[in-house]
Amino acid sequence: MSSLTRKKKRLTPKFKGKLSPEMQGCLEILKGVQNKPDAHPFLEPVDWKRFDLPDYPLIIRRPMDLGTIEKRIFDGFYATADEFASDVRLVWSNAQKYNRPQSDIYKMSESLSRIFERKLAKLSKAAVKNKRKRNVELREISSRDRTLFADLLEKVTSDQLGRIVETIRDQCPAALIEESTAVEIEVDKIDSQTLLDLNEFASECVQQNKNPDKATQKKQRKS
């Protein structure tokens, strides 16, 4: 088996779609690896016919290269960063499987693998930190808004409450417990967007109830 060398060629994706934050992070990692001087043998699929390596497809059953990975990112092939990382690691493992440990290609793949893993670890750490931060914010917002909604329900009129119940029945039926003589609203079962909309509506209702004259004037101007 022999080492592979190849003229460096930069690849530009044809499709420029909007990537998720996770995939954008993966793309930045990939670009950082592609721009390393040692990356040039891994930018394209191995042309085993050109290099007269008839045993390559027999030894390497799942060929992979950085250019193909880049295309897959833009094609939406990867659902998670783990799937992306699996393909990148396949590039290095293929190189190390086919080439001798003392060869340049083998050593280059080891060097790039270390660089890749460091970058990926930073991305994973940042993703976990951001997720925790978002979860905390969502819990705080959710708790505050649900408490506000419960308070507002005590201040709206029966007609306004009826409109709120109709909205919940339409948007979040699971949040209603309806009996023959009463309706109970389970605030915790109302989804976030509906809750925000209801809070806005209920707050306007409370303001109108405090200033009925202004509400009447506003309605007359609209008519």
PDB file of C-alpha atoms in Angstrom:
ATOM      1  CA  MET A   1       0.000   0.000   0.000  1.00  0.00           C
ATOM      2  CA  SER A   2       1.243   3.478  -0.765  1.00  0.00           C
ATOM      3  CA  SER A   3       0.596   6.955   0.591  1.00  0.00           C
ATOM      4  CA  LEU A   4      -1.644   9.316  -1.337  1.00  0.00           C
ATOM      5  CA  THR A   5      -0.810  12.889  -2.247  1.00  0.00           C
ATOM      6  CA  ARG A   6      -2.886  15.163  -4.347  1.00  0.00           C
ATOM      7  CA  LYS A   7      -2.937  18.748  -5.584  1.00  0.00           C
ATOM      8  CA  LYS A   8      -4.826  21.033  -3.238  1.00  0.00           C
ATOM      9  CA  LYS A   9      -8.223  22.164  -4.455  1.00  0.00           C
ATOM     10  CA  ARG A  10     -10.720  24.322  -2.589  1.00  0.00           C
ATOM     11  CA  LEU A  11     -14.347  23.326  -2.770  1.00  0.00           C
ATOM     12  CA  THR A  12     -17.220  25.782  -2.829  1.00  0.00           C
ATOM     13  CA  PRO A  13     -20.773  24.552  -2.124  1.00  0.00           C
ATOM     14  CA  LYS A  14     -23.295  25.180  -4.862  1.00  0.00           C
ATOM     15  CA  PHE A  15     -26.215  25.451  -2.455  1.00  0.00           C
ATOM     16  CA  LYS A  16     -26.246  28.226   0.104  1.00  0.00           C
ATOM     17  CA  GLY A  17     -29.192  27.517   2.376  1.00  0.00           C
ATOM     18  CA  LYS A  18     -29.810  28.730   5.907  1.00  0.00           C
ATOM     19  CA  LEU A  19     -28.169  26.398   8.383  1.00  0.00           C
ATOM     20  CA  SER A  20     -29.226  25.697  11.937  1.00  0.00           C
ATOM     21  CA  PRO A  21     -26.917  27.137  14.615  1.00  0.00           C
ATOM     22  CA  GLU A  22     -25.600  23.627  15.281  1.00  0.00           C
ATOM     23  CA  MET A  23     -24.808  22.981  11.614  1.00  0.00           C
ATOM     24  CA  GLN A  24     -23.327  26.450  11.248  1.00  0.00           C
ATOM     25  CA  GLY A  25     -20.954  25.558  14.053  1.00  0.00           C
ATOM     26  CA  CYS A  26     -20.092  22.281  12.316  1.00  0.00           C
ATOM     27  CA  LEU A  27     -19.412  24.124   9.069  1.00  0.00           C
ATOM     28  CA  GLU A  28     -17.057  26.529  10.838  1.00  0.00           C
ATOM     29  CA  ILE A  29     -15.168  23.585  12.322  1.00  0.00           C
ATOM     30  CA  LEU A  30     -14.963  21.927   8.912  1.00  0.00           C
ATOM     31  CA  LYS A  31     -13.683  25.120   7.284  1.00  0.00           C
ATOM     32  CA  GLY A  32     -11.051  25.434   9.984  1.00  0.00           C
ATOM     33  CA  VAL A  33      -9.841  21.913   9.236  1.00  0.00           C
ATOM     34  CA  GLN A  34     -10.015  22.335   5.456  1.00  0.00           C
ATOM     35  CA  ASN A  35      -7.819  25.420   5.633  1.00  0.00           C
ATOM     36  CA  LYS A  36      -4.993  23.560   7.363  1.00  0.00           C
ATOM     37  CA  PRO A  37      -1.983  22.850   5.080  1.00  0.00           C
ATOM     38  CA  ASP A  38      -2.202  19.125   5.851  1.00  0.00           C
ATOM     39  CA  ALA A  39      -5.828  18.911   4.692  1.00  0.00           C
ATOM     40  CA  HIS A  40      -5.220  18.909   0.940  1.00  0.00           C
ATOM     41  CA  PRO A  41      -5.181  15.090   0.520  1.00  0.00           C
ATOM     42  CA  PHE A  42      -8.596  14.878   2.206  1.00  0.00           C
ATOM     43  CA  LEU A  43     -10.558  17.569   0.346  1.00  0.00           C
ATOM     44  CA  GLU A  44     -11.865  15.272  -2.403  1.00  0.00           C
ATOM     45  CA  PRO A  45     -12.706  11.589  -2.835  1.00  0.00           C
ATOM     46  CA  VAL A  46      -9.647   9.403  -3.348  1.00  0.00           C
ATOM     47  CA  ASP A  47      -9.174   8.890  -7.098  1.00  0.00           C
ATOM     48  CA  TRP A  48      -7.867   5.354  -6.763  1.00  0.00           C
ATOM     49  CA  LYS A  49      -7.935   4.746 -10.524  1.00  0.00           C
ATOM     50  CA  ARG A  50      -5.802   7.786 -11.195  1.00  0.00           C
ATOM     51  CA  PHE A  51      -3.295   6.778  -8.516  1.00  0.00           C
ATOM     52  CA  ASP A  52      -3.392   3.112  -9.631  1.00  0.00           C
ATOM     53  CA  LEU A  53      -4.615   1.772  -6.301  1.00  0.00           C
ATOM     54  CA  PRO A  54      -6.871  -1.146  -7.299  1.00  0.00           C
ATOM     55  CA  ASP A  55      -6.974  -2.452  -3.726  1.00  0.00           C
ATOM     56  CA  TYR A  56      -8.361   0.815  -2.305  1.00  0.00           C
ATOM     57  CA  PRO A  57     -12.089   0.033  -2.821  1.00  0.00           C
ATOM     58  CA  LEU A  58     -11.492  -3.459  -1.468  1.00  0.00           C
ATOM     59  CA  ILE A  59      -9.985  -2.147   1.761  1.00  0.00           C
ATOM     60  CA  ILE A  60     -12.032   1.033   2.197  1.00  0.00           C
ATOM     61  CA  ARG A  61     -15.701   0.078   2.076  1.00  0.00           C
ATOM     62  CA  ARG A  62     -17.043   3.489   3.108  1.00  0.00           C
ATOM     63  CA  PRO A  63     -14.960   6.223   1.471  1.00  0.00           C
ATOM     64  CA  MET A  64     -15.380   9.742   2.812  1.00  0.00           C
ATOM     65  CA  ASP A  65     -13.751  13.137   2.275  1.00  0.00           C
ATOM     66  CA  LEU A  66     -14.095  16.673   3.588  1.00  0.00           C
ATOM     67  CA  GLY A  67     -15.610  18.015   0.366  1.00  0.00           C
ATOM     68  CA  THR A  68     -18.401  15.457   0.486  1.00  0.00           C
ATOM     69  CA  ILE A  69     -19.031  16.339   4.133  1.00  0.00           C
ATOM     70  CA  GLU A  70     -19.304  20.016   3.243  1.00  0.00           C
ATOM     71  CA  LYS A  71     -21.842  19.237   0.536  1.00  0.00           C
ATOM     72  CA  ARG A  72     -23.813  17.088   2.950  1.00  0.00           C
ATOM     73  CA  ILE A  73     -23.999  19.962   5.425  1.00  0.00           C
ATOM     74  CA  PHE A  74     -25.541  22.261   2.824  1.00  0.00           C
ATOM     75  CA  ASP A  75     -27.825  19.497   1.565  1.00  0.00           C
ATOM     76  CA  GLY A  76     -29.245  19.031   5.058  1.00  0.00           C
ATOM     77  CA  PHE A  77     -27.922  15.480   5.279  1.00  0.00           C
ATOM     78  CA  TYR A  78     -26.916  15.718   8.938  1.00  0.00           C
ATOM     79  CA  ALA A  79     -29.535  15.992  11.659  1.00  0.00           C
ATOM     80  CA  THR A  80     -27.023  16.408  14.488  1.00  0.00           C
ATOM     81  CA  ALA A  81     -23.410  17.355  15.113  1.00  0.00           C
ATOM     82  CA  ASP A  82     -22.742  13.751  16.100  1.00  0.00           C
ATOM     83  CA  GLU A  83     -23.645  12.549  12.595  1.00  0.00           C
ATOM     84  CA  PHE A  84     -21.326  15.172  11.120  1.00  0.00           C
ATOM     85  CA  ALA A  85     -18.506  14.168  13.466  1.00  0.00           C
ATOM     86  CA  SER A  86     -18.939  10.507  12.557  1.00  0.00           C
ATOM     87  CA  ASP A  87     -18.238  11.245   8.887  1.00  0.00           C
ATOM     88  CA  VAL A  88     -15.222  13.424   9.685  1.00  0.00           C
ATOM     89  CA  ARG A  89     -13.763  10.678  11.854  1.00  0.00           C
ATOM     90  CA  LEU A  90     -14.359   8.252   9.009  1.00  0.00           C
ATOM     91  CA  VAL A  91     -12.033  10.340   6.825  1.00  0.00           C
ATOM     92  CA  TRP A  92      -9.195   9.910   9.346  1.00  0.00           C
ATOM     93  CA  SER A  93      -9.870   6.233  10.052  1.00  0.00           C
ATOM     94  CA  ASN A  94      -9.913   5.422   6.331  1.00  0.00           C
ATOM     95  CA  ALA A  95      -6.569   7.162   5.848  1.00  0.00           C
ATOM     96  CA  GLN A  96      -5.057   5.306   8.776  1.00  0.00           C
ATOM     97  CA  LYS A  97      -6.508   1.998   7.651  1.00  0.00           C
ATOM     98  CA  TYR A  98      -5.092   2.219   4.126  1.00  0.00           C
ATOM     99  CA  ASN A  99      -1.761   3.926   4.775  1.00  0.00           C
ATOM    100  CA  ARG A 100       1.223   2.832   6.835  1.00  0.00           C
ATOM    101  CA  PRO A 101       1.777   4.547  10.224  1.00  0.00           C
ATOM    102  CA  GLN A 102       5.101   6.026   9.055  1.00  0.00           C
ATOM    103  CA  SER A 103       3.550   7.564   5.925  1.00  0.00           C
ATOM    104  CA  ASP A 104       2.867  11.281   5.552  1.00  0.00           C
ATOM    105  CA  ILE A 105      -0.855  10.723   4.959  1.00  0.00           C
ATOM    106  CA  TYR A 106      -1.178   8.719   8.175  1.00  0.00           C
ATOM    107  CA  LYS A 107       0.622  11.383  10.216  1.00  0.00           C
ATOM    108  CA  MET A 108      -1.391  14.192   8.594  1.00  0.00           C
ATOM    109  CA  SER A 109      -4.638  12.434   9.423  1.00  0.00           C
ATOM    110  CA  GLU A 110      -3.556  12.062  13.058  1.00  0.00           C
ATOM    111  CA  SER A 111      -2.683  15.751  13.282  1.00  0.00           C
ATOM    112  CA  LEU A 112      -5.966  16.844  11.700  1.00  0.00           C
ATOM    113  CA  SER A 113      -7.910  14.456  13.908  1.00  0.00           C
ATOM    114  CA  ARG A 114      -6.490  16.095  17.036  1.00  0.00           C
ATOM    115  CA  ILE A 115      -7.321  19.553  15.691  1.00  0.00           C
ATOM    116  CA  PHE A 116     -10.849  18.460  14.806  1.00  0.00           C
ATOM    117  CA  GLU A 117     -11.549  16.894  18.201  1.00  0.00           C
ATOM    118  CA  ARG A 118     -10.394  20.031  20.028  1.00  0.00           C
ATOM    119  CA  LYS A 119     -12.661  22.223  17.918  1.00  0.00           C
ATOM    120  CA  LEU A 120     -15.583  19.829  18.306  1.00  0.00           C
ATOM    121  CA  ALA A 121     -15.151  19.720  22.088  1.00  0.00           C
ATOM    122  CA  LYS A 122     -15.376  23.516  22.220  1.00  0.00           C
ATOM    123  CA  LEU A 123     -18.534  23.463  20.100  1.00  0.00           C
ATOM    124  CA  SER A 124     -20.126  20.789  22.285  1.00  0.00           C
ATOM    125  CA  LYS A 125     -19.245  22.663  25.465  1.00  0.00           C
ATOM    126  CA  ALA A 126     -20.683  25.907  24.094  1.00  0.00           C
ATOM    127  CA  ALA A 127     -23.845  24.121  22.921  1.00  0.00           C
ATOM    128  CA  VAL A 128     -24.435  22.577  26.351  1.00  0.00           C
ATOM    129  CA  LYS A 129     -23.870  25.941  28.047  1.00  0.00           C
ATOM    130  CA  ASN A 130     -26.268  27.733  25.688  1.00  0.00           C
ATOM    131  CA  LYS A 131     -28.893  25.017  26.090  1.00  0.00           C
ATOM    132  CA  ARG A 132     -28.750  25.269  29.862  1.00  0.00           C
ATOM    133  CA  LYS A 133     -29.012  29.047  29.670  1.00  0.00           C
ATOM    134  CA  ARG A 134     -32.032  28.871  27.333  1.00  0.00           C
ATOM    135  CA  ASN A 135     -33.730  26.288  29.548  1.00  0.00           C
ATOM    136  CA  VAL A 136     -33.267  28.478  32.618  1.00  0.00           C
ATOM    137  CA  GLU A 137     -34.631  31.508  30.764  1.00  0.00           C
ATOM    138  CA  LEU A 138     -37.602  29.543  29.467  1.00  0.00           C
ATOM    139  CA  ARG A 139     -38.404  28.208  32.930  1.00  0.00           C
ATOM    140  CA  GLU A 140     -38.217  31.693  34.419  1.00  0.00           C
ATOM    141  CA  ILE A 141     -40.338  33.245  31.668  1.00  0.00           C
ATOM    142  CA  SER A 142     -42.826  30.417  31.782  1.00  0.00           C
ATOM    143  CA  SER A 143     -43.266  30.614  35.553  1.00  0.00           C
ATOM    144  CA  ARG A 144     -43.617  34.390  35.554  1.00  0.00           C
ATOM    145  CA  ASP A 145     -46.088  34.451  32.671  1.00  0.00           C
ATOM    146  CA  ARG A 146     -48.256  31.682  34.111  1.00  0.00           C
ATOM    147  CA  THR A 147     -48.452  33.480  37.437  1.00  0.00           C
ATOM    148  CA  LEU A 148     -49.408  36.670  35.629  1.00  0.00           C
ATOM    149  CA  PHE A 149     -52.112  34.867  33.655  1.00  0.00           C
ATOM    150  CA  ALA A 150     -53.623  33.394  36.810  1.00  0.00           C
ATOM    151  CA  ASP A 151     -53.735  36.887  38.348  1.00  0.00           C
ATOM    152  CA  LEU A 152     -55.309  38.408  35.235  1.00  0.00           C
ATOM    153  CA  LEU A 153     -58.072  35.803  35.191  1.00  0.00           C
ATOM    154  CA  GLU A 154     -59.267  37.217  38.519  1.00  0.00           C
ATOM    155  CA  LYS A 155     -59.612  40.698  37.019  1.00  0.00           C
ATOM    156  CA  VAL A 156     -61.415  40.132  33.687  1.00  0.00           C
ATOM    157  CA  THR A 157     -65.166  40.235  33.185  1.00  0.00           C
ATOM    158  CA  SER A 158     -67.281  37.137  32.565  1.00  0.00           C
ATOM    159  CA  ASP A 159     -67.571  37.995  28.864  1.00  0.00           C
ATOM    160  CA  GLN A 160     -63.822  38.441  28.556  1.00  0.00           C
ATOM    161  CA  LEU A 161     -63.267  35.207  30.433  1.00  0.00           C
ATOM    162  CA  GLY A 162     -65.564  33.500  27.959  1.00  0.00           C
ATOM    163  CA  ARG A 163     -63.411  34.675  25.066  1.00  0.00           C
ATOM    164  CA  ILE A 164     -60.306  33.411  26.872  1.00  0.00           C
ATOM    165  CA  VAL A 165     -61.933  30.023  27.401  1.00  0.00           C
ATOM    166  CA  GLU A 166     -62.883  29.851  23.705  1.00  0.00           C
ATOM    167  CA  THR A 167     -59.298  30.573  22.706  1.00  0.00           C
ATOM    168  CA  ILE A 168     -57.970  27.866  25.020  1.00  0.00           C
ATOM    169  CA  ARG A 169     -60.592  25.425  23.760  1.00  0.00           C
ATOM    170  CA  ASP A 170     -59.433  26.096  20.204  1.00  0.00           C
ATOM    171  CA  GLN A 171     -55.662  26.249  20.814  1.00  0.00           C
ATOM    172  CA  CYS A 172     -55.045  24.037  23.883  1.00  0.00           C
ATOM    173  CA  PRO A 173     -58.112  21.877  24.618  1.00  0.00           C
ATOM    174  CA  ALA A 174     -56.103  19.730  27.030  1.00  0.00           C
ATOM    175  CA  ALA A 175     -55.808  22.765  29.332  1.00  0.00           C
ATOM    176  CA  LEU A 176     -59.568  22.826  29.929  1.00  0.00           C
ATOM    177  CA  ILE A 177     -61.562  20.684  32.333  1.00  0.00           C
ATOM    178  CA  GLU A 178     -65.188  21.306  31.440  1.00  0.00           C
ATOM    179  CA  GLU A 179     -68.054  20.232  33.645  1.00  0.00           C
ATOM    180  CA  SER A 180     -71.757  20.922  33.371  1.00  0.00           C
ATOM    181  CA  THR A 181     -71.667  23.945  35.652  1.00  0.00           C
ATOM    182  CA  ALA A 182     -68.020  25.033  35.633  1.00  0.00           C
ATOM    183  CA  VAL A 183     -64.844  25.244  33.573  1.00  0.00           C
ATOM    184  CA  GLU A 184     -61.396  24.807  35.101  1.00  0.00           C
ATOM    185  CA  ILE A 185     -58.301  26.139  33.337  1.00  0.00           C
ATOM    186  CA  GLU A 186     -55.054  24.243  33.906  1.00  0.00           C
ATOM    187  CA  VAL A 187     -52.563  27.014  33.258  1.00  0.00           C
ATOM    188  CA  ASP A 188     -49.538  24.690  33.187  1.00  0.00           C
ATOM    189  CA  LYS A 189     -50.938  22.901  30.126  1.00  0.00           C
ATOM    190  CA  ILE A 190     -51.211  26.028  27.971  1.00  0.00           C
ATOM    191  CA  ASP A 191     -48.379  26.267  25.419  1.00  0.00           C
ATOM    192  CA  SER A 192     -46.014  29.230  25.605  1.00  0.00           C
ATOM    193  CA  GLN A 193     -47.184  31.114  22.504  1.00  0.00           C
ATOM    194  CA  THR A 194     -50.876  30.801  23.389  1.00  0.00           C
ATOM    195  CA  LEU A 195     -50.103  31.895  26.929  1.00  0.00           C
ATOM    196  CA  LEU A 196     -48.293  35.000  25.710  1.00  0.00           C
ATOM    197  CA  ASP A 197     -51.220  35.858  23.417  1.00  0.00           C
ATOM    198  CA  LEU A 198     -53.710  35.346  26.232  1.00  0.00           C
ATOM    199  CA  ASN A 199     -51.661  37.468  28.615  1.00  0.00           C
ATOM    200  CA  GLU A 200     -51.620  40.282  26.076  1.00  0.00           C
ATOM    201  CA  PHE A 201     -55.383  40.032  25.535  1.00  0.00           C
ATOM    202  CA  ALA A 202     -56.163  39.780  29.257  1.00  0.00           C
ATOM    203  CA  SER A 203     -53.886  42.723  30.083  1.00  0.00           C
ATOM    204  CA  GLU A 204     -55.710  44.869  27.513  1.00  0.00           C
ATOM    205  CA  CYS A 205     -59.020  43.768  28.999  1.00  0.00           C
ATOM    206  CA  VAL A 206     -57.937  44.733  32.495  1.00  0.00           C
ATOM    207  CA  GLN A 207     -56.800  48.153  31.260  1.00  0.00           C
ATOM    208  CA  GLN A 208     -60.130  48.668  29.508  1.00  0.00           C
ATOM    209  CA  ASN A 209     -61.989  47.694  32.658  1.00  0.00           C
ATOM    210  CA  LYS A 210     -60.037  50.308  34.608  1.00  0.00           C
ATOM    211  CA  ASN A 211     -60.738  53.013  31.992  1.00  0.00           C
ATOM    212  CA  PRO A 212     -64.118  52.198  30.426  1.00  0.00           C
ATOM    213  CA  ASP A 213     -64.530  55.724  29.017  1.00  0.00           C
ATOM    214  CA  LYS A 214     -61.288  55.522  27.033  1.00  0.00           C
ATOM    215  CA  ALA A 215     -62.201  52.087  25.740  1.00  0.00           C
ATOM    216  CA  THR A 216     -65.570  53.404  24.554  1.00  0.00           C
ATOM    217  CA  GLN A 217     -63.946  56.393  22.836  1.00  0.00           C
ATOM    218  CA  LYS A 218     -61.447  54.096  21.121  1.00  0.00           C
ATOM    219  CA  LYS A 219     -64.253  51.853  19.896  1.00  0.00           C
ATOM    220  CA  GLN A 220     -66.198  54.872  18.572  1.00  0.00           C
ATOM    221  CA  ARG A 221     -63.168  56.159  16.660  1.00  0.00           C
ATOM    222  CA  LYS A 222     -62.765  52.770  14.996  1.00  0.00           C
ATOM    223  CA  SER A 223     -66.415  52.715  13.969  1.00  0.00           C
TER     224      SER A 223
END
